[in-house]
Amino acid sequence: MNILTKKIKIKAENINAYFGKVQALKNISFVIPENTVVAIIGPSGCGKSTFLRSINRMHELVPESRITGTLMLDESDIYSMDAVVVRKRIGMIFQKPNPFPTMSIFDNVAAGLKMNGMRDKKKLTEIVEKSLHQAALWDEVKDSLSKSGVSLSGGQQQRLCIARTLAVSPEVILMDE
């Protein structure tokens, strides 16, 4: 199956993003087929992060910001869905690592699972270990899972955030740099 015949996972049509009166994105249209890796490349300040944040409904958390146009996830308008549902389906890894400062390495990875109601300690442990393996962090932290997530180096914190996202198995993962 080639890229032209794959099911569309994300579709953007005429996306415009504003911060107050400043327009950050202008008429962006974009199609991302499912099971595809896509890189958005451009100079600093051109709107790459703003576009990613608009897909995950993070842009609207900024006061006086707004989005126009249509963003679809599968065949549903992202902006007609509950934002929490969107963020469960679309994981976001930010440019700067953001581990939860009061939580251990284990709890950072398990946070989304617990928030979604998972309480089975054995299952939590399995998923945390698997996610840390997938993020290439397990060997470095396996003996210190109770340490604070912010005690890790910057690169390790970034991989911790990747593991946290992988743990909840989102349909789409957006990675800002």
mmCIF file of C-alpha atoms in Angstrom:
data_model
loop_
_atom_site.group_PDB
_atom_site.id
_atom_site.type_symbol
_atom_site.label_atom_id
_atom_site.label_comp_id
_atom_site.label_asym_id
_atom_site.label_seq_id
_atom_site.Cartn_x
_atom_site.Cartn_y
_atom_site.Cartn_z
ATOM 1 C CA MET A 1 0.000 0.000 0.000
ATOM 2 C CA ASN A 2 1.552 3.317 -0.990
ATOM 3 C CA ILE A 3 1.156 6.647 0.780
ATOM 4 C CA LEU A 4 -1.608 7.765 -1.583
ATOM 5 C CA THR A 5 -3.844 4.818 -0.729
ATOM 6 C CA LYS A 6 -3.346 4.851 3.073
ATOM 7 C CA LYS A 7 -6.142 5.976 5.355
ATOM 8 C CA ILE A 8 -5.816 9.628 6.385
ATOM 9 C CA LYS A 9 -5.058 9.993 10.113
ATOM 10 C CA ILE A 10 -4.748 13.787 10.374
ATOM 11 C CA LYS A 11 -6.036 16.356 7.931
ATOM 12 C CA ALA A 12 -5.575 20.104 8.258
ATOM 13 C CA GLU A 13 -7.496 22.491 6.011
ATOM 14 C CA ASN A 14 -6.800 26.215 5.924
ATOM 15 C CA ILE A 15 -5.445 26.396 9.468
ATOM 16 C CA ASN A 16 -4.815 29.895 10.755
ATOM 17 C CA ALA A 17 -3.465 30.482 14.259
ATOM 18 C CA TYR A 18 -3.472 33.783 16.071
ATOM 19 C CA PHE A 19 -1.930 35.130 19.259
ATOM 20 C CA GLY A 20 -4.063 38.207 19.823
ATOM 21 C CA LYS A 21 -3.831 40.140 16.555
ATOM 22 C CA VAL A 22 -0.610 38.420 15.436
ATOM 23 C CA GLN A 23 -1.142 35.656 12.873
ATOM 24 C CA ALA A 24 1.308 32.789 13.470
ATOM 25 C CA LEU A 25 -0.026 30.335 10.863
ATOM 26 C CA LYS A 26 -1.640 31.230 7.560
ATOM 27 C CA ASN A 27 -3.789 28.839 5.520
ATOM 28 C CA ILE A 28 -1.921 25.623 6.371
ATOM 29 C CA SER A 29 -3.316 22.529 4.678
ATOM 30 C CA PHE A 30 -1.755 19.159 5.350
ATOM 31 C CA VAL A 31 -2.588 15.446 5.133
ATOM 32 C CA ILE A 32 -0.879 12.779 7.230
ATOM 33 C CA PRO A 33 -1.674 9.146 6.383
ATOM 34 C CA GLU A 34 -1.855 6.671 9.266
ATOM 35 C CA ASN A 35 1.268 4.694 10.188
ATOM 36 C CA THR A 36 3.490 7.364 8.677
ATOM 37 C CA VAL A 37 6.404 9.335 10.066
ATOM 38 C CA VAL A 38 6.357 12.981 9.005
ATOM 39 C CA ALA A 39 8.906 15.709 9.716
ATOM 40 C CA ILE A 40 8.028 19.376 9.488
ATOM 41 C CA ILE A 41 11.137 21.372 8.679
ATOM 42 C CA GLY A 42 11.549 25.131 8.633
ATOM 43 C CA PRO A 43 13.416 28.045 10.145
ATOM 44 C CA SER A 44 13.081 29.076 13.764
ATOM 45 C CA GLY A 45 9.875 31.002 14.378
ATOM 46 C CA CYS A 46 8.014 29.806 11.275
ATOM 47 C CA GLY A 47 5.175 28.137 13.229
ATOM 48 C CA LYS A 48 6.167 24.464 13.461
ATOM 49 C CA SER A 49 5.535 24.298 17.229
ATOM 50 C CA THR A 50 2.339 26.336 16.914
ATOM 51 C CA PHE A 51 1.057 23.902 14.286
ATOM 52 C CA LEU A 52 1.863 20.852 16.452
ATOM 53 C CA ARG A 53 0.296 22.501 19.508
ATOM 54 C CA SER A 54 -2.860 23.256 17.503
ATOM 55 C CA ILE A 55 -3.206 19.565 16.597
ATOM 56 C CA ASN A 56 -3.031 18.615 20.291
ATOM 57 C CA ARG A 57 -5.380 21.475 21.349
ATOM 58 C CA MET A 58 -2.593 23.090 23.389
ATOM 59 C CA HIS A 59 -2.707 26.374 21.453
ATOM 60 C CA GLU A 60 -6.075 27.229 22.951
ATOM 61 C CA LEU A 61 -4.561 27.260 26.455
ATOM 62 C CA VAL A 62 -2.732 30.486 25.580
ATOM 63 C CA PRO A 63 -4.819 33.585 26.453
ATOM 64 C CA GLU A 64 -6.110 35.524 23.443
ATOM 65 C CA SER A 65 -5.169 32.767 21.004
ATOM 66 C CA ARG A 66 -7.447 31.207 18.445
ATOM 67 C CA ILE A 67 -7.463 28.791 15.532
ATOM 68 C CA THR A 68 -9.551 28.871 12.385
ATOM 69 C CA GLY A 69 -9.854 26.182 9.749
ATOM 70 C CA THR A 70 -10.468 22.468 10.166
ATOM 71 C CA LEU A 71 -8.327 19.829 11.861
ATOM 72 C CA MET A 72 -9.506 16.238 11.551
ATOM 73 C CA LEU A 73 -8.390 13.141 13.447
ATOM 74 C CA ASP A 74 -9.610 10.185 11.439
ATOM 75 C CA GLU A 75 -12.985 11.551 10.396
ATOM 76 C CA SER A 76 -13.706 13.691 13.472
ATOM 77 C CA ASP A 77 -13.103 17.403 13.877
ATOM 78 C CA ILE A 78 -10.496 17.767 16.644
ATOM 79 C CA TYR A 79 -12.053 21.046 17.795
ATOM 80 C CA SER A 80 -15.520 19.517 18.171
ATOM 81 C CA MET A 81 -14.115 16.771 20.441
ATOM 82 C CA ASP A 82 -13.446 17.083 24.160
ATOM 83 C CA ALA A 83 -9.858 18.338 24.576
ATOM 84 C CA VAL A 84 -9.066 15.580 27.092
ATOM 85 C CA VAL A 85 -10.140 12.932 24.572
ATOM 86 C CA VAL A 86 -7.973 14.562 21.897
ATOM 87 C CA ARG A 87 -4.952 14.547 24.213
ATOM 88 C CA LYS A 88 -5.528 10.872 25.063
ATOM 89 C CA ARG A 89 -5.465 10.027 21.368
ATOM 90 C CA ILE A 90 -2.680 12.432 20.389
ATOM 91 C CA GLY A 91 0.396 12.425 22.616
ATOM 92 C CA MET A 92 2.713 15.432 22.694
ATOM 93 C CA ILE A 93 6.383 15.530 23.573
ATOM 94 C CA PHE A 94 7.551 19.079 24.032
ATOM 95 C CA GLN A 95 10.813 20.666 22.936
ATOM 96 C CA LYS A 96 11.887 21.150 26.549
ATOM 97 C CA PRO A 97 11.535 18.069 28.781
ATOM 98 C CA ASN A 98 8.777 18.439 31.356
ATOM 99 C CA PRO A 99 8.925 15.597 33.900
ATOM 100 C CA PHE A 100 6.550 15.988 36.822
ATOM 101 C CA PRO A 101 8.868 17.413 39.502
ATOM 102 C CA THR A 102 7.215 15.820 42.541
ATOM 103 C CA MET A 103 7.073 12.338 41.031
ATOM 104 C CA SER A 104 9.524 9.469 40.825
ATOM 105 C CA ILE A 105 10.760 8.106 37.515
ATOM 106 C CA PHE A 106 8.264 5.239 37.838
ATOM 107 C CA ASP A 107 5.349 7.545 38.674
ATOM 108 C CA ASN A 108 6.220 9.922 35.825
ATOM 109 C CA VAL A 109 5.804 7.080 33.333
ATOM 110 C CA ALA A 110 2.737 5.642 35.099
ATOM 111 C CA ALA A 111 0.973 9.017 35.545
ATOM 112 C CA GLY A 112 -1.190 8.865 32.423
ATOM 113 C CA LEU A 113 -2.096 5.238 33.042
ATOM 114 C CA LYS A 114 -3.192 6.030 36.597
ATOM 115 C CA MET A 115 -5.098 9.097 35.410
ATOM 116 C CA ASN A 116 -6.962 6.808 33.004
ATOM 117 C CA GLY A 117 -7.945 4.510 35.880
ATOM 118 C CA MET A 118 -5.325 1.756 35.781
ATOM 119 C CA ARG A 119 -4.672 0.454 39.309
ATOM 120 C CA ASP A 120 -3.228 -3.022 38.675
ATOM 121 C CA LYS A 121 0.313 -2.700 40.088
ATOM 122 C CA LYS A 122 1.632 -5.656 38.061
ATOM 123 C CA LYS A 123 0.257 -4.251 34.792
ATOM 124 C CA LEU A 124 1.552 -0.759 35.650
ATOM 125 C CA THR A 125 5.016 -2.196 36.318
ATOM 126 C CA GLU A 126 5.012 -4.110 33.022
ATOM 127 C CA ILE A 127 3.975 -1.076 30.997
ATOM 128 C CA VAL A 128 6.441 1.243 32.744
ATOM 129 C CA GLU A 129 9.308 -1.165 32.070
ATOM 130 C CA LYS A 130 8.275 -1.686 28.443
ATOM 131 C CA SER A 131 7.944 2.066 27.870
ATOM 132 C CA LEU A 132 11.331 2.793 29.434
ATOM 133 C CA HIS A 133 12.853 0.102 27.185
ATOM 134 C CA GLN A 134 11.189 1.655 24.118
ATOM 135 C CA ALA A 135 12.585 5.064 25.087
ATOM 136 C CA ALA A 136 16.097 3.576 25.541
ATOM 137 C CA LEU A 137 16.169 4.571 29.211
ATOM 138 C CA TRP A 138 15.564 1.328 31.106
ATOM 139 C CA ASP A 139 19.210 0.285 31.507
ATOM 140 C CA GLU A 140 20.078 3.702 32.951
ATOM 141 C CA VAL A 141 17.236 3.918 35.496
ATOM 142 C CA LYS A 142 16.155 0.347 36.327
ATOM 143 C CA ASP A 143 17.880 0.502 39.734
ATOM 144 C CA SER A 144 16.614 3.986 40.613
ATOM 145 C CA LEU A 145 12.928 4.075 39.639
ATOM 146 C CA SER A 146 12.042 5.725 42.956
ATOM 147 C CA LYS A 147 14.340 8.718 42.290
ATOM 148 C CA SER A 148 12.810 11.997 41.158
ATOM 149 C CA GLY A 149 12.337 12.379 37.417
ATOM 150 C CA VAL A 150 13.990 15.803 37.574
ATOM 151 C CA SER A 151 17.172 14.227 38.992
ATOM 152 C CA LEU A 152 17.937 12.859 35.518
ATOM 153 C CA SER A 153 20.092 14.625 32.929
ATOM 154 C CA GLY A 154 18.354 16.702 30.251
ATOM 155 C CA GLY A 155 18.557 13.923 27.658
ATOM 156 C CA GLN A 156 17.315 11.352 30.149
ATOM 157 C CA GLN A 157 14.426 13.646 31.111
ATOM 158 C CA GLN A 158 13.477 13.898 27.438
ATOM 159 C CA ARG A 159 13.481 10.097 27.117
ATOM 160 C CA LEU A 160 11.446 9.887 30.340
ATOM 161 C CA CYS A 161 8.826 12.125 28.740
ATOM 162 C CA ILE A 162 8.883 9.925 25.634
ATOM 163 C CA ALA A 163 8.345 6.848 27.844
ATOM 164 C CA ARG A 164 5.453 8.612 29.600
ATOM 165 C CA THR A 165 3.819 9.256 26.227
ATOM 166 C CA LEU A 166 4.437 5.729 24.925
ATOM 167 C CA ALA A 167 2.942 4.216 28.104
ATOM 168 C CA VAL A 168 -0.578 5.386 27.241
ATOM 169 C CA SER A 169 -0.346 4.133 23.629
ATOM 170 C CA PRO A 170 -1.676 7.217 21.824
ATOM 171 C CA GLU A 171 -2.752 6.856 18.210
ATOM 172 C CA VAL A 172 -0.523 9.774 17.184
ATOM 173 C CA ILE A 173 2.672 11.121 18.763
ATOM 174 C CA LEU A 174 3.734 14.683 18.075
ATOM 175 C CA MET A 175 7.355 15.471 18.891
ATOM 176 C CA ASP A 176 8.522 19.081 18.936
ATOM 177 C CA GLU A 177 12.193 18.801 18.015
#
